[in-house]
JSON list of C-alpha atoms in Angstrom, two decimals:
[
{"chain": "A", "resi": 1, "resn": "UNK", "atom": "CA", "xyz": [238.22, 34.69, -42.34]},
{"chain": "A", "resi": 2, "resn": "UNK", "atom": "CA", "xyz": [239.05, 31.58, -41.15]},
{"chain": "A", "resi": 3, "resn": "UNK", "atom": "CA", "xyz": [239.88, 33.12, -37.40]},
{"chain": "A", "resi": 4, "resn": "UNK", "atom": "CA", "xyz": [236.29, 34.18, -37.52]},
{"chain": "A", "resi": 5, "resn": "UNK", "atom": "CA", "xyz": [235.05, 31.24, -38.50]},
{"chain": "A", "resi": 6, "resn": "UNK", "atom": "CA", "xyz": [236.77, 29.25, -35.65]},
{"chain": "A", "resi": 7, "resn": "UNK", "atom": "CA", "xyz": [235.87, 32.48, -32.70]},
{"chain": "A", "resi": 8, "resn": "UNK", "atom": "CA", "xyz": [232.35, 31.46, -34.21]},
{"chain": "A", "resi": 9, "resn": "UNK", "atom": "CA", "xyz": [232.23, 27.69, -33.58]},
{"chain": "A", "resi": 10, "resn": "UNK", "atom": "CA", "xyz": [233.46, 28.06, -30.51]},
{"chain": "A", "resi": 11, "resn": "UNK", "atom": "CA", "xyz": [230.94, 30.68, -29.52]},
{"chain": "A", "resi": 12, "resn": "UNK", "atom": "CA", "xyz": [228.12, 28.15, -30.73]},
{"chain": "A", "resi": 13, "resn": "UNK", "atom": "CA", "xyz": [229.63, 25.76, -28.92]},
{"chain": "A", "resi": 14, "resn": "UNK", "atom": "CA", "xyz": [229.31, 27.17, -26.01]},
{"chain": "A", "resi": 15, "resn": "UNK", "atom": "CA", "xyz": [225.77, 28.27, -26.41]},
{"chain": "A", "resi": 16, "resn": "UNK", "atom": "CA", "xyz": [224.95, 24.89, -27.00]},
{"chain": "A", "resi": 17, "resn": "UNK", "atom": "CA", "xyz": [226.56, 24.16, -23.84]},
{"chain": "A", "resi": 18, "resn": "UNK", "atom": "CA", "xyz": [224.42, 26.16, -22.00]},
{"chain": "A", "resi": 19, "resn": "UNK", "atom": "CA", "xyz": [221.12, 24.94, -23.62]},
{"chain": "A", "resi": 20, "resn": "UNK", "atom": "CA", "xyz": [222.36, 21.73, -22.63]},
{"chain": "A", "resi": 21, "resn": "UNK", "atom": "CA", "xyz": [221.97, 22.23, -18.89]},
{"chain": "A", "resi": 22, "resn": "UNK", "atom": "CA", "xyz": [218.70, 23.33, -17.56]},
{"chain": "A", "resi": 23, "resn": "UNK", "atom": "CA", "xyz": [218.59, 26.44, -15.45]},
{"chain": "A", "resi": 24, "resn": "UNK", "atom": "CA", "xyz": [218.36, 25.86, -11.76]},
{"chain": "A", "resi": 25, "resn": "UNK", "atom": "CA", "xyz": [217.13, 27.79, -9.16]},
{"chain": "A", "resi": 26, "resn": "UNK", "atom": "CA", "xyz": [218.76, 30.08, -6.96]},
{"chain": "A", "resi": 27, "resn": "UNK", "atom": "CA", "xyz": [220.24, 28.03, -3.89]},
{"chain": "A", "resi": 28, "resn": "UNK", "atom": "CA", "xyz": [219.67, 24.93, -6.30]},
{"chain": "A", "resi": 29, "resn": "UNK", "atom": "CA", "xyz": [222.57, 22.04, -6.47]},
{"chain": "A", "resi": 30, "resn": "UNK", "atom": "CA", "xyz": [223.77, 20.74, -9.82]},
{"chain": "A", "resi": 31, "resn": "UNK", "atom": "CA", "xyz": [223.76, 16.93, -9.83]},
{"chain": "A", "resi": 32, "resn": "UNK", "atom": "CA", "xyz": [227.55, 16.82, -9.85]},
{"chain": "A", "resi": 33, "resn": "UNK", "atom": "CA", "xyz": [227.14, 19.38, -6.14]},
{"chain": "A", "resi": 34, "resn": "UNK", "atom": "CA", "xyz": [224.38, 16.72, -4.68]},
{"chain": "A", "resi": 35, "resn": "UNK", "atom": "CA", "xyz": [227.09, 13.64, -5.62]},
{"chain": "A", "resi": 36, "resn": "UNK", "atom": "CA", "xyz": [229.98, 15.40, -3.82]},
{"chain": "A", "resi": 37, "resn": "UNK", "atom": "CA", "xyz": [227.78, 16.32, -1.15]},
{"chain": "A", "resi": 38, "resn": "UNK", "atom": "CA", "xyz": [228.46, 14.67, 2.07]},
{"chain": "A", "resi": 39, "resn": "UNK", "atom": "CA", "xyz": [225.68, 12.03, 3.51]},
{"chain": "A", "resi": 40, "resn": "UNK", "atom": "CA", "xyz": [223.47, 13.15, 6.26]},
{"chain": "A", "resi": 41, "resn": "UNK", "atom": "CA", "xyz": [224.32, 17.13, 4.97]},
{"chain": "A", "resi": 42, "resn": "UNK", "atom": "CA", "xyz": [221.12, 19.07, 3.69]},
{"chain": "A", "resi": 43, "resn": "UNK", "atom": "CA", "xyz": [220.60, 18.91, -0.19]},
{"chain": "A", "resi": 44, "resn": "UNK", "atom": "CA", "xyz": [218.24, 20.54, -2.88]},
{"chain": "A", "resi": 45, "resn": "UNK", "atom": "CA", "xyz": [217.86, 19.52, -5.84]},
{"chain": "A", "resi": 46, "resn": "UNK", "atom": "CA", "xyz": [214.78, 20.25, -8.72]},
{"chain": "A", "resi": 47, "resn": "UNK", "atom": "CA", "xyz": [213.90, 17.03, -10.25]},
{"chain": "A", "resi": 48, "resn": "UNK", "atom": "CA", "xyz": [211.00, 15.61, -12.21]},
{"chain": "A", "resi": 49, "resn": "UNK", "atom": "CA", "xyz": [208.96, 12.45, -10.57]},
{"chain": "A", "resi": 50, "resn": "UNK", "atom": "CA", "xyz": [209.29, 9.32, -12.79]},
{"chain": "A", "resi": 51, "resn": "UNK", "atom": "CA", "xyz": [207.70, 6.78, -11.32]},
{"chain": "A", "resi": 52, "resn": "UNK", "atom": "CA", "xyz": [205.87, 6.11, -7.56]},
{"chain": "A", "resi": 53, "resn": "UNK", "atom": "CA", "xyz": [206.77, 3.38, -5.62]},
{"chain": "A", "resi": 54, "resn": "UNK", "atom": "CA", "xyz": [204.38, 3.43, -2.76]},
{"chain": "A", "resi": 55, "resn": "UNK", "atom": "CA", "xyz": [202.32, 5.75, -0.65]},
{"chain": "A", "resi": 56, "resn": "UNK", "atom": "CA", "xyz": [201.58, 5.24, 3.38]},
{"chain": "A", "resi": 57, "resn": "UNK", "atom": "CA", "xyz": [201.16, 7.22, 6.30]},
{"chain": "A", "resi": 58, "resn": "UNK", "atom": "CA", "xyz": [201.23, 10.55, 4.57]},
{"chain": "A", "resi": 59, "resn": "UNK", "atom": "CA", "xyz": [204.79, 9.38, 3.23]},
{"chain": "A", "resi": 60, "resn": "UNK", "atom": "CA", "xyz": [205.97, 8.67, -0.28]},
{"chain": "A", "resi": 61, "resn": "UNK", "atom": "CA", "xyz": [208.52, 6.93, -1.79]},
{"chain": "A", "resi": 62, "resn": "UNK", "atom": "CA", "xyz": [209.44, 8.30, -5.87]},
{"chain": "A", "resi": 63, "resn": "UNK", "atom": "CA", "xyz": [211.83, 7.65, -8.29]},
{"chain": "A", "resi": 64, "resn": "UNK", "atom": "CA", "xyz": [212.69, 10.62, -9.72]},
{"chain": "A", "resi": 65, "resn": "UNK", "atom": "CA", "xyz": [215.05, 12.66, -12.58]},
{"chain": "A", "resi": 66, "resn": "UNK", "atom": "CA", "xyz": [216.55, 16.00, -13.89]},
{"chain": "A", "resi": 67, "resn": "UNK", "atom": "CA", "xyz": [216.68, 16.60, -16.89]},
{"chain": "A", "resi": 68, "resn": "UNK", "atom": "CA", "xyz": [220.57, 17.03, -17.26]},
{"chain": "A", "resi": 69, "resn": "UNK", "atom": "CA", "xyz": [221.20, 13.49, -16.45]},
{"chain": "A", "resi": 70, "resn": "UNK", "atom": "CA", "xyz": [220.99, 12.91, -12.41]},
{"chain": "A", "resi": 71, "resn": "UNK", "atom": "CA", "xyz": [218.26, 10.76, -10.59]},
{"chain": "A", "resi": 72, "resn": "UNK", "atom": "CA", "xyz": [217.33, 10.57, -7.06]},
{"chain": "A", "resi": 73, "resn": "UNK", "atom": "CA", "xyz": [215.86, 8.58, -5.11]},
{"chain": "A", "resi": 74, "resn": "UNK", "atom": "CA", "xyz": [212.90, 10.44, -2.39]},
{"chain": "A", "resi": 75, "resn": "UNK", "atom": "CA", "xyz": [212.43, 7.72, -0.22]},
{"chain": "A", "resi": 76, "resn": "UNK", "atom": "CA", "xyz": [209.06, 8.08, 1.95]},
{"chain": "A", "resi": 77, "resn": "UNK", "atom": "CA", "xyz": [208.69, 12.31, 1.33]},
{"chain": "A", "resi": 78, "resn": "UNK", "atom": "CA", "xyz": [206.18, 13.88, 3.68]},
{"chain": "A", "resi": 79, "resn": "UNK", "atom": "CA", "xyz": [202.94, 14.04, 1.98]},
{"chain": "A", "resi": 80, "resn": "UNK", "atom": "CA", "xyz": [199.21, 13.44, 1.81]},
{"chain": "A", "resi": 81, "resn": "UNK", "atom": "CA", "xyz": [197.39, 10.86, 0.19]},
{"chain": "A", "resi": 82, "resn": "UNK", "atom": "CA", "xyz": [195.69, 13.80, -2.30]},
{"chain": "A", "resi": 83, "resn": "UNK", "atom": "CA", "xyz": [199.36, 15.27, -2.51]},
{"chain": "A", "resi": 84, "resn": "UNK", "atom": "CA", "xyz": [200.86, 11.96, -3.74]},
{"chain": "A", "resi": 85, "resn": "UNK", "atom": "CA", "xyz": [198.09, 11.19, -6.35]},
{"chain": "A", "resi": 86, "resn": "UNK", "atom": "CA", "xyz": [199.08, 14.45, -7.66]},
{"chain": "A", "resi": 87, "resn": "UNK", "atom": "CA", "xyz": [202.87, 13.79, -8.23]},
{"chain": "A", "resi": 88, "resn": "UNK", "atom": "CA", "xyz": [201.79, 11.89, -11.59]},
{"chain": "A", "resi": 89, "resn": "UNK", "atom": "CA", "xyz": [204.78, 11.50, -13.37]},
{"chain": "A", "resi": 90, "resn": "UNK", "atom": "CA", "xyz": [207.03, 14.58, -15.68]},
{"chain": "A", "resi": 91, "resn": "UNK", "atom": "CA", "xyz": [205.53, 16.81, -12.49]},
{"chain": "A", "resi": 92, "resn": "UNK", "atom": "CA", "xyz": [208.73, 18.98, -11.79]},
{"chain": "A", "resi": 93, "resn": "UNK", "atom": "CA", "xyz": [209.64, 19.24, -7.71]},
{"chain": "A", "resi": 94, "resn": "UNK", "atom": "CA", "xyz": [211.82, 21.05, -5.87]},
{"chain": "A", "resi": 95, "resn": "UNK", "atom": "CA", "xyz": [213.16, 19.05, -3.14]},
{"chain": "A", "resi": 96, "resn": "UNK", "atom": "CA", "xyz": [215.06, 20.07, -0.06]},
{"chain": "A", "resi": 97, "resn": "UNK", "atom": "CA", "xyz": [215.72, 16.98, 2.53]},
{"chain": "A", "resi": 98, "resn": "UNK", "atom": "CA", "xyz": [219.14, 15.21, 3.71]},
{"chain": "A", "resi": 99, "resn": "UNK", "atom": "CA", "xyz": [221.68, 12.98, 1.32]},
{"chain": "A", "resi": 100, "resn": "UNK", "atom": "CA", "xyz": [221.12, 9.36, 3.28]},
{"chain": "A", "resi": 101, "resn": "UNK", "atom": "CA", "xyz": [222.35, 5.77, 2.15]},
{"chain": "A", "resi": 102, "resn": "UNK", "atom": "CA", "xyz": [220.96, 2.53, 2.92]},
{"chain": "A", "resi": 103, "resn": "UNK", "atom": "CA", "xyz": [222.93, -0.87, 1.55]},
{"chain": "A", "resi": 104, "resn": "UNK", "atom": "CA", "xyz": [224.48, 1.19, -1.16]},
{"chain": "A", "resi": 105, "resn": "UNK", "atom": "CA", "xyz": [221.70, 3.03, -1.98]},
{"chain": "A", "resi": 106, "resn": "UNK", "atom": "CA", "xyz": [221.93, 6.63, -2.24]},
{"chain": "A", "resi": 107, "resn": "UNK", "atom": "CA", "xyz": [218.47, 8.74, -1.40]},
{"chain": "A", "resi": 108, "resn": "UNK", "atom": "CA", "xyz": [216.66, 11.99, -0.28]},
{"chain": "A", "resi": 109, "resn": "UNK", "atom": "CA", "xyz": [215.30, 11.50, 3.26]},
{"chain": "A", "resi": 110, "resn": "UNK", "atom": "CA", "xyz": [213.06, 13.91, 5.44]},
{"chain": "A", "resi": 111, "resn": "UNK", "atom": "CA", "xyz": [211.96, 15.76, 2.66]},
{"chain": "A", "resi": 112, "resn": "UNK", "atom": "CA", "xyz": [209.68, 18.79, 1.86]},
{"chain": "A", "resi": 113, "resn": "UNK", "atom": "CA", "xyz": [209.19, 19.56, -1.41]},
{"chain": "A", "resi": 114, "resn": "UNK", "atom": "CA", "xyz": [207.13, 22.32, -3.62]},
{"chain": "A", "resi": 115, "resn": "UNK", "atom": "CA", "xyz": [205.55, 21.53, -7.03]},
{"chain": "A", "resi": 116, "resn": "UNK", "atom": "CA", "xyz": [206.83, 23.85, -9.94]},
{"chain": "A", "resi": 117, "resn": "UNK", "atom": "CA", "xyz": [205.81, 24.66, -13.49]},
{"chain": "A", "resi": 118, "resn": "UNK", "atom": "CA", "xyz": [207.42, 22.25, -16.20]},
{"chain": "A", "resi": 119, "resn": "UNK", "atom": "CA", "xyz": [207.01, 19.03, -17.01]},
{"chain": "A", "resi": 120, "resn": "UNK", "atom": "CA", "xyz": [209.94, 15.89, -18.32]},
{"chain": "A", "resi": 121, "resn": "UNK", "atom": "CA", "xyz": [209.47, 12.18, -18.38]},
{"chain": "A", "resi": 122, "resn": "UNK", "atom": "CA", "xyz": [213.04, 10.75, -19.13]},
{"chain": "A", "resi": 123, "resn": "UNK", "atom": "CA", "xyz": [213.72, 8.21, -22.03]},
{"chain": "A", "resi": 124, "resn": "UNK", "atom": "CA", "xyz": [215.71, 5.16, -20.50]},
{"chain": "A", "resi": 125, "resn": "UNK", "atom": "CA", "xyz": [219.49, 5.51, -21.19]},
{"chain": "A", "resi": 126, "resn": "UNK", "atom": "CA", "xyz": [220.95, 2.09, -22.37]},
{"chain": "A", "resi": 127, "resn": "UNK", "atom": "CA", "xyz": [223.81, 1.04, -19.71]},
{"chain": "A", "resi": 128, "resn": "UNK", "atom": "CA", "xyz": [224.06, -2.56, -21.14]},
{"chain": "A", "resi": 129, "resn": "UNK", "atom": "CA", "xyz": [228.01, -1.94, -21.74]},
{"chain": "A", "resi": 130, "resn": "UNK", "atom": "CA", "xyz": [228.59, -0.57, -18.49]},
{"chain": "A", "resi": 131, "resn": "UNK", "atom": "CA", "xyz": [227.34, -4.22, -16.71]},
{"chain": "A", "resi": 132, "resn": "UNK", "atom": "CA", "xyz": [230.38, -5.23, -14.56]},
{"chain": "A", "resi": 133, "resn": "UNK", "atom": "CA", "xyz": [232.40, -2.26, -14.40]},
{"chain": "A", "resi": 134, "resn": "UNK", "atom": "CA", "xyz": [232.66, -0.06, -11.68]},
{"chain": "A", "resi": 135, "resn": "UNK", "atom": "CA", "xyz": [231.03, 3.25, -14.01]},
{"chain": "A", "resi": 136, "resn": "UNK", "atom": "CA", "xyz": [227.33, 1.83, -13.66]},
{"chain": "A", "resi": 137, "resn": "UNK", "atom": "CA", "xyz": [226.92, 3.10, -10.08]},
{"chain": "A", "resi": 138, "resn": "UNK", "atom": "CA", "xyz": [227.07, 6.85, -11.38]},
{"chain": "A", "resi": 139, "resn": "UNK", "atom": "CA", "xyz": [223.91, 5.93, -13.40]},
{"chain": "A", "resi": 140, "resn": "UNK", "atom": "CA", "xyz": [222.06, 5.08, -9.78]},
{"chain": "A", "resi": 141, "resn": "UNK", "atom": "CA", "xyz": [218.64, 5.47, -9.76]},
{"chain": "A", "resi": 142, "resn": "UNK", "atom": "CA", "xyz": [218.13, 6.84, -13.61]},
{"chain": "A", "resi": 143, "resn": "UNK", "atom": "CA", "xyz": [216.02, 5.03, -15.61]},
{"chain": "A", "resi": 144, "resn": "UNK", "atom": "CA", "xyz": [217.87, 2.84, -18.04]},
{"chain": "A", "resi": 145, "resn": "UNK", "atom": "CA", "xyz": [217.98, 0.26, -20.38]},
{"chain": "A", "resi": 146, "resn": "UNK", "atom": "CA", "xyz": [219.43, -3.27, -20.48]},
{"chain": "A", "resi": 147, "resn": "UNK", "atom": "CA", "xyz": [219.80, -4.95, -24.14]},
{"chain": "A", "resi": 148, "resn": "UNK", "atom": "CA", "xyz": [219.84, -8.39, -25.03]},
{"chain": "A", "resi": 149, "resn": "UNK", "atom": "CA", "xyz": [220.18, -10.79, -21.97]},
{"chain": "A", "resi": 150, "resn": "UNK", "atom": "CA", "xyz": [219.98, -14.39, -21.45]},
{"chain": "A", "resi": 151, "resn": "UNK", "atom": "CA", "xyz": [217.60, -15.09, -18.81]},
{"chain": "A", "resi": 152, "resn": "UNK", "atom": "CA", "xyz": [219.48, -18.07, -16.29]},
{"chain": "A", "resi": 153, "resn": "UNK", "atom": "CA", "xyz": [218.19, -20.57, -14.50]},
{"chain": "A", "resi": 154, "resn": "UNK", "atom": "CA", "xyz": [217.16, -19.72, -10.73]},
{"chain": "A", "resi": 155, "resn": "UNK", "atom": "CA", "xyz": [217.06, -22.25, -7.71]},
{"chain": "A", "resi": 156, "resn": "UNK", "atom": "CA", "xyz": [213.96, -21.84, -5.83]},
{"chain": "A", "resi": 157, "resn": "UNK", "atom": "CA", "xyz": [213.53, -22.88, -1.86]},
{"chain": "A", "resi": 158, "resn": "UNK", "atom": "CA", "xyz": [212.79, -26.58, -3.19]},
{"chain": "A", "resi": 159, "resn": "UNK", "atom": "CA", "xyz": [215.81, -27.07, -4.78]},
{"chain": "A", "resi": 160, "resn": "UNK", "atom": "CA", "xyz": [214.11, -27.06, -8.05]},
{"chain": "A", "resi": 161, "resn": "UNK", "atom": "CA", "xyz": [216.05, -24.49, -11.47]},
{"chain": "A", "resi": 162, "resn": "UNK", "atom": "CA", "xyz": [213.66, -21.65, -12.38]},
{"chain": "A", "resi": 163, "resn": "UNK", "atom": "CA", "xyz": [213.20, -18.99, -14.46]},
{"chain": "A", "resi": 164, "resn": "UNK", "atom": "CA", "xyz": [211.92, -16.33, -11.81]},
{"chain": "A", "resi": 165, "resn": "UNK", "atom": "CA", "xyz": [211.02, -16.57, -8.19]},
{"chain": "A", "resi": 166, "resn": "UNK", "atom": "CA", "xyz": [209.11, -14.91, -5.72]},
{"chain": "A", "resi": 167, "resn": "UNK", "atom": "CA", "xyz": [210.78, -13.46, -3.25]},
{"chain": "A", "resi": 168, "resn": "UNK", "atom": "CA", "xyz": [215.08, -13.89, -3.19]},
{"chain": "A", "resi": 169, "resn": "UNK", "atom": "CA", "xyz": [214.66, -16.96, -1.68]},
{"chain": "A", "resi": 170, "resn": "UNK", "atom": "CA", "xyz": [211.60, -18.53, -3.50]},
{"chain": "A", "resi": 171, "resn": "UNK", "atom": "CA", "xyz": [209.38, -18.37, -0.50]},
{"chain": "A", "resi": 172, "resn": "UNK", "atom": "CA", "xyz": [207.13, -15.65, -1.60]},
{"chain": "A", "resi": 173, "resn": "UNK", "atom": "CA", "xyz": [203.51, -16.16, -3.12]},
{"chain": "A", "resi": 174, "resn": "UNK", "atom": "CA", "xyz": [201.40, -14.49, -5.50]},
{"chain": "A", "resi": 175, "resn": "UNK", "atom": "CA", "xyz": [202.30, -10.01, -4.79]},
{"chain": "A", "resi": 176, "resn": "UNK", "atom": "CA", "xyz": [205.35, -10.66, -3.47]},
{"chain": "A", "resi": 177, "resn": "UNK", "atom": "CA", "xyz": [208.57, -8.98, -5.53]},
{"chain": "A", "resi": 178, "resn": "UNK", "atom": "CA", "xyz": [209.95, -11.20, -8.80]},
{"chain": "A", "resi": 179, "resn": "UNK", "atom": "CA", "xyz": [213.61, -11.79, -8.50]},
{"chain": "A", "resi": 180, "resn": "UNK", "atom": "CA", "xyz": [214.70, -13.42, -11.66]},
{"chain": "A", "resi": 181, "resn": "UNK", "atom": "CA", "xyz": [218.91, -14.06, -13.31]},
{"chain": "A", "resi": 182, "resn": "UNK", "atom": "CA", "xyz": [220.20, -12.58, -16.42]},
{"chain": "A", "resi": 183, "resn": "UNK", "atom": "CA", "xyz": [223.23, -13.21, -18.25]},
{"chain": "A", "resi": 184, "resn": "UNK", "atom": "CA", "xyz": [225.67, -11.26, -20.45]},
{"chain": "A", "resi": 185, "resn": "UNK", "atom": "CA", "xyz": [228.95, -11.81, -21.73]},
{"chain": "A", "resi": 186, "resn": "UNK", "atom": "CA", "xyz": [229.16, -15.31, -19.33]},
{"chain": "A", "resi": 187, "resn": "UNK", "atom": "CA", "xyz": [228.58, -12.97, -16.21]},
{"chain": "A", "resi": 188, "resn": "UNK", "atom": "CA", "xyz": [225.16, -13.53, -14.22]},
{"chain": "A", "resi": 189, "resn": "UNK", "atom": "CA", "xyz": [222.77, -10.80, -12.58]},
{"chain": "A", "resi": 190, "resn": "UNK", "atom": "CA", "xyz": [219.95, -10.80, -10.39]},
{"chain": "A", "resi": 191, "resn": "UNK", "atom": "CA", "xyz": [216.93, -8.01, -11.34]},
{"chain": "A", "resi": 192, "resn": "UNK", "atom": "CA", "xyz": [213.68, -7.66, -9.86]},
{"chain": "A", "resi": 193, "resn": "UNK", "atom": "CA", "xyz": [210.37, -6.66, -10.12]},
{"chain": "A", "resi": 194, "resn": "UNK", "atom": "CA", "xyz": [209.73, -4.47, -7.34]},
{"chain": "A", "resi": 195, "resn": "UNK", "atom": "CA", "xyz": [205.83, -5.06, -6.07]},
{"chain": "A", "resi": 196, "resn": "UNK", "atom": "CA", "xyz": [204.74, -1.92, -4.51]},
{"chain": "A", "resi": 197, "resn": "UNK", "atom": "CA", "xyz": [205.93, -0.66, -8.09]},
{"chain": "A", "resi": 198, "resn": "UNK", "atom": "CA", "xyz": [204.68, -3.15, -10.58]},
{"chain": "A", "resi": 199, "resn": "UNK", "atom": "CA", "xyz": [202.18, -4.63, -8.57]},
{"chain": "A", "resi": 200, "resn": "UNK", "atom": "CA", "xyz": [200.86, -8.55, -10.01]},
{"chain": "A", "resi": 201, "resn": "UNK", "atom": "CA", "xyz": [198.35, -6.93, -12.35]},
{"chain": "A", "resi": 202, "resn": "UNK", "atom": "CA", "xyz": [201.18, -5.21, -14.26]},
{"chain": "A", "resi": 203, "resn": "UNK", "atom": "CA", "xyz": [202.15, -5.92, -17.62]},
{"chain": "A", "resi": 204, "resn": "UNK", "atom": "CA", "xyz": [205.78, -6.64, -16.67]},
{"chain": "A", "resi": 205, "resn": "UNK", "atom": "CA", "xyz": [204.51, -8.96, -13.43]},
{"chain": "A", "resi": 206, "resn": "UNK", "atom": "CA", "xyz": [202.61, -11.27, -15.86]},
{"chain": "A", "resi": 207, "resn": "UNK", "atom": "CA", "xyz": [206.05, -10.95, -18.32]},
{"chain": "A", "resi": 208, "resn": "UNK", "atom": "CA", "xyz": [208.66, -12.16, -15.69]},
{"chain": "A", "resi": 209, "resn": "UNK", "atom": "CA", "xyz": [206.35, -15.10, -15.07]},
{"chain": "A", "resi": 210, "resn": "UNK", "atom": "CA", "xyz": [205.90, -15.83, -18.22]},
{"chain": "A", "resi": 211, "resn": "UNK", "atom": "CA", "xyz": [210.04, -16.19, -18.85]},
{"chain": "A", "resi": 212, "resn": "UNK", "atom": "CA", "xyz": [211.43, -19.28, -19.89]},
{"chain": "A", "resi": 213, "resn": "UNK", "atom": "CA", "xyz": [215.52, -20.18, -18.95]},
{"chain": "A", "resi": 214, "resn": "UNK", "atom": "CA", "xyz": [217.37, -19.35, -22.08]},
{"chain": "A", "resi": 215, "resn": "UNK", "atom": "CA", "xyz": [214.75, -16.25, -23.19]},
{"chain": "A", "resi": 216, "resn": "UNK", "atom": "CA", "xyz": [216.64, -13.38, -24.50]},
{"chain": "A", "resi": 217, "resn": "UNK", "atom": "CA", "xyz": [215.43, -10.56, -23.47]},
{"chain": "A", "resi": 218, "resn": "UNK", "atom": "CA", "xyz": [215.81, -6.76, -23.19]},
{"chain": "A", "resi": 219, "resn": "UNK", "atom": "CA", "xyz": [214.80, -5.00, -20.07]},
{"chain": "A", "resi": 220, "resn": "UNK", "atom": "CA", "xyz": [213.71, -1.38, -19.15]},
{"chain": "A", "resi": 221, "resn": "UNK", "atom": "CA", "xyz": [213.90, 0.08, -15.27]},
{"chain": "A", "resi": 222, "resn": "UNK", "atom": "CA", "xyz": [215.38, 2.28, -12.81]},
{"chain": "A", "resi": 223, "resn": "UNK", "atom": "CA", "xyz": [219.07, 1.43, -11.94]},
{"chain": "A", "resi": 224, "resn": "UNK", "atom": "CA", "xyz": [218.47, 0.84, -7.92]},
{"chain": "A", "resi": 225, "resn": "UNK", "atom": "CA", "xyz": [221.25, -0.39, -5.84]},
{"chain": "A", "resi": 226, "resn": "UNK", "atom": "CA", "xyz": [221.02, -3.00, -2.58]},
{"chain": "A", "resi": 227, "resn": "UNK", "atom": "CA", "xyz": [224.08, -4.41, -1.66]},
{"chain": "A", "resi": 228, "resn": "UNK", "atom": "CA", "xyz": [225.15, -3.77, -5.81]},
{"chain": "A", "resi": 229, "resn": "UNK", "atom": "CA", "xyz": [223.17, -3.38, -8.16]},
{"chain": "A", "resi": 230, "resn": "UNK", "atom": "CA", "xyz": [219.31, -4.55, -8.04]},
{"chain": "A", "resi": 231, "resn": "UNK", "atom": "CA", "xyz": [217.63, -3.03, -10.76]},
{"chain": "A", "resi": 232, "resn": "UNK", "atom": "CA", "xyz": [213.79, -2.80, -9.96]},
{"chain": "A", "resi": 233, "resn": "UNK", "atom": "CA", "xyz": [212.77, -3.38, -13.73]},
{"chain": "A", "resi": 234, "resn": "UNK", "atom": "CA", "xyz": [209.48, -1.97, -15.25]},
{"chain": "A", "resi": 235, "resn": "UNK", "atom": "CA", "xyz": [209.13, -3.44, -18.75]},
{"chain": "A", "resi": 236, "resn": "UNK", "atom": "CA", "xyz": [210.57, -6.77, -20.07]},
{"chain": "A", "resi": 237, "resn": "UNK", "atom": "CA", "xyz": [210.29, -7.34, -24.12]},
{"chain": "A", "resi": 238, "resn": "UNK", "atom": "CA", "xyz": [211.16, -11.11, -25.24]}
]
C-alpha cells in the first residue's frame, strides 16, 4: 500500500511539473535555451508584453515576460504606430530576432514578431535578498520587487546632497530620467525612473520627487542592467 502510495506522489508530482511550464510552440526556445544561446545567434521565444518603453520610426522598444519565469528585453521591434498601440500589455507574442547585448544588457534585436491568443501580466517577484550577490543578474529584465530601502543622499552638478536628480549627473530638467540612491544592509544603489517609460505626469515621476533622504521605501520595476544593475522603477510606495 504504501509503494502505491509513494508511485502516486511521484506521479502527481510530476504532473504538477508539467502544469508548471507553459507549452511552447514547435521550434520555440525555453528560457533556459535563449540564456545559453550564443549573442548575435537567431532566437525565438513566446513572451507576453509588460510594459512599452517607447515607440518611433515604426520601431518599438517592450519589456516583456513568459510566464515560466524569463523576461526579455525587445529593444526597438519593427512595427507600426497602430501595431504598437495594440501591444497593450498581457498581449502574448511570438518573437523571432537575434540575442544582442549592450553595457550588460541582454535584448532581442531585429525582430518580427506575430500576436497570439492568451493573455499574462506578471506579478513582480521580490529580489530584495538577492541585492549584491552575483544571482540577481539571472532575474534581468523581469519585473521585480525591492522591499524596504533607505533612500541616500545624492550630489547634484552644484555640489549640493539630494534626494533624486535629473539626469546621472544632475544636469537634466523637467522630462528628463530620475536617478535617485537607495540603501540596504550599509550598501548603496542607484535606480531610475526611466522617462520614455514613466513619463513626468506619472504617478511614480511625481513620487521620486517627492522623496526625502532617509525615506524608506519599497520599490516596484523591471530589473534592467547598464553597466550593473539600473533598475528602471515603475512604482515607489513610502
Amino acid at each position: 500500500m504504501k509503494k502505491i502510495l509513494s508511485i502516486m506522489l511521484m506521479a502527481l508530482t510530476v504532473l504538477s511539473a508539467g502544469f508548471a511550464a507553459e507549452k511552447k510552440g514547435a521550434g520555440v526556445m525555453t528560457y533556459a535555451e535563449y540564456a545559453a544561446a550564443d549573442l548575435d545567434s537567431q532566437v525565438v521565444v513566446e513572451t507576453y508584453v509588460q510594459a512599452k518603453q517607447s515607440w518611433w520610426s515604426n520601431k518599438g522598444t517592450f519589456y516583456t515576460q513568459d510566464k515560466d519565469g524569463g523576461a526579455y528585453f525587445l529593444y526597438e521591434m519593427p512595427c507600426t504606430e497602430e501595431e504598437y498601440n495594440k501591444l497593450v500589455p498581457g498581449t502574448k507574442i511570438k518573437v523571432t530576432g537575434y540575442k544582442s547585448e549592450w553595457s550588460g544588457e541582454v535584448e532581442i534585436v531585429d525582430a518580427k514578431y506575430e500576436i497570439l491568443k492568451g493573455k499574462y501580466i506578471a506579478k513582480a517577484e521580490d529580489v530584495t535578498k538577492l541585492l549584491g550577490t552575483d544571482d540577481l543578474i539571472k532575474k534581468q529584465n523581469l519585473f521585480v520587487a525591492f522591499k524596504k530601502m533607505k533612500v541616500e543622499a545624492s550630489t547634484d552638478a552644484n555640489g549640493n546632497e539630494v534626494a533624486w536628480m535629473y539626469k546621472w549627473n544632475g544636469t537634466g530638467t523637467e522630462g528628463d530620467d530620475l536617478y535617485f540612491n537607495v540603501s540596504l544592509n550599509g550598501k548603496k544603489y542607484t535606480f531610475t525612473v526611466e522617462s520614455y517609460l514613466c513619463g513626468k505626469d506619472t504617478d511614480v515621476y511625481k513620487a521620486v520627487k517627492n522623496l526625502k533622504v532617509g525615506d524608506v521605501i519599497s520599490m516596484e520595476g523591471f530589473c534592467y542592467w547598464y553597466n550593473g544593475l539600473n533598475p528602471h522603477i515603475t512604482k515607489v510606495t513610502k
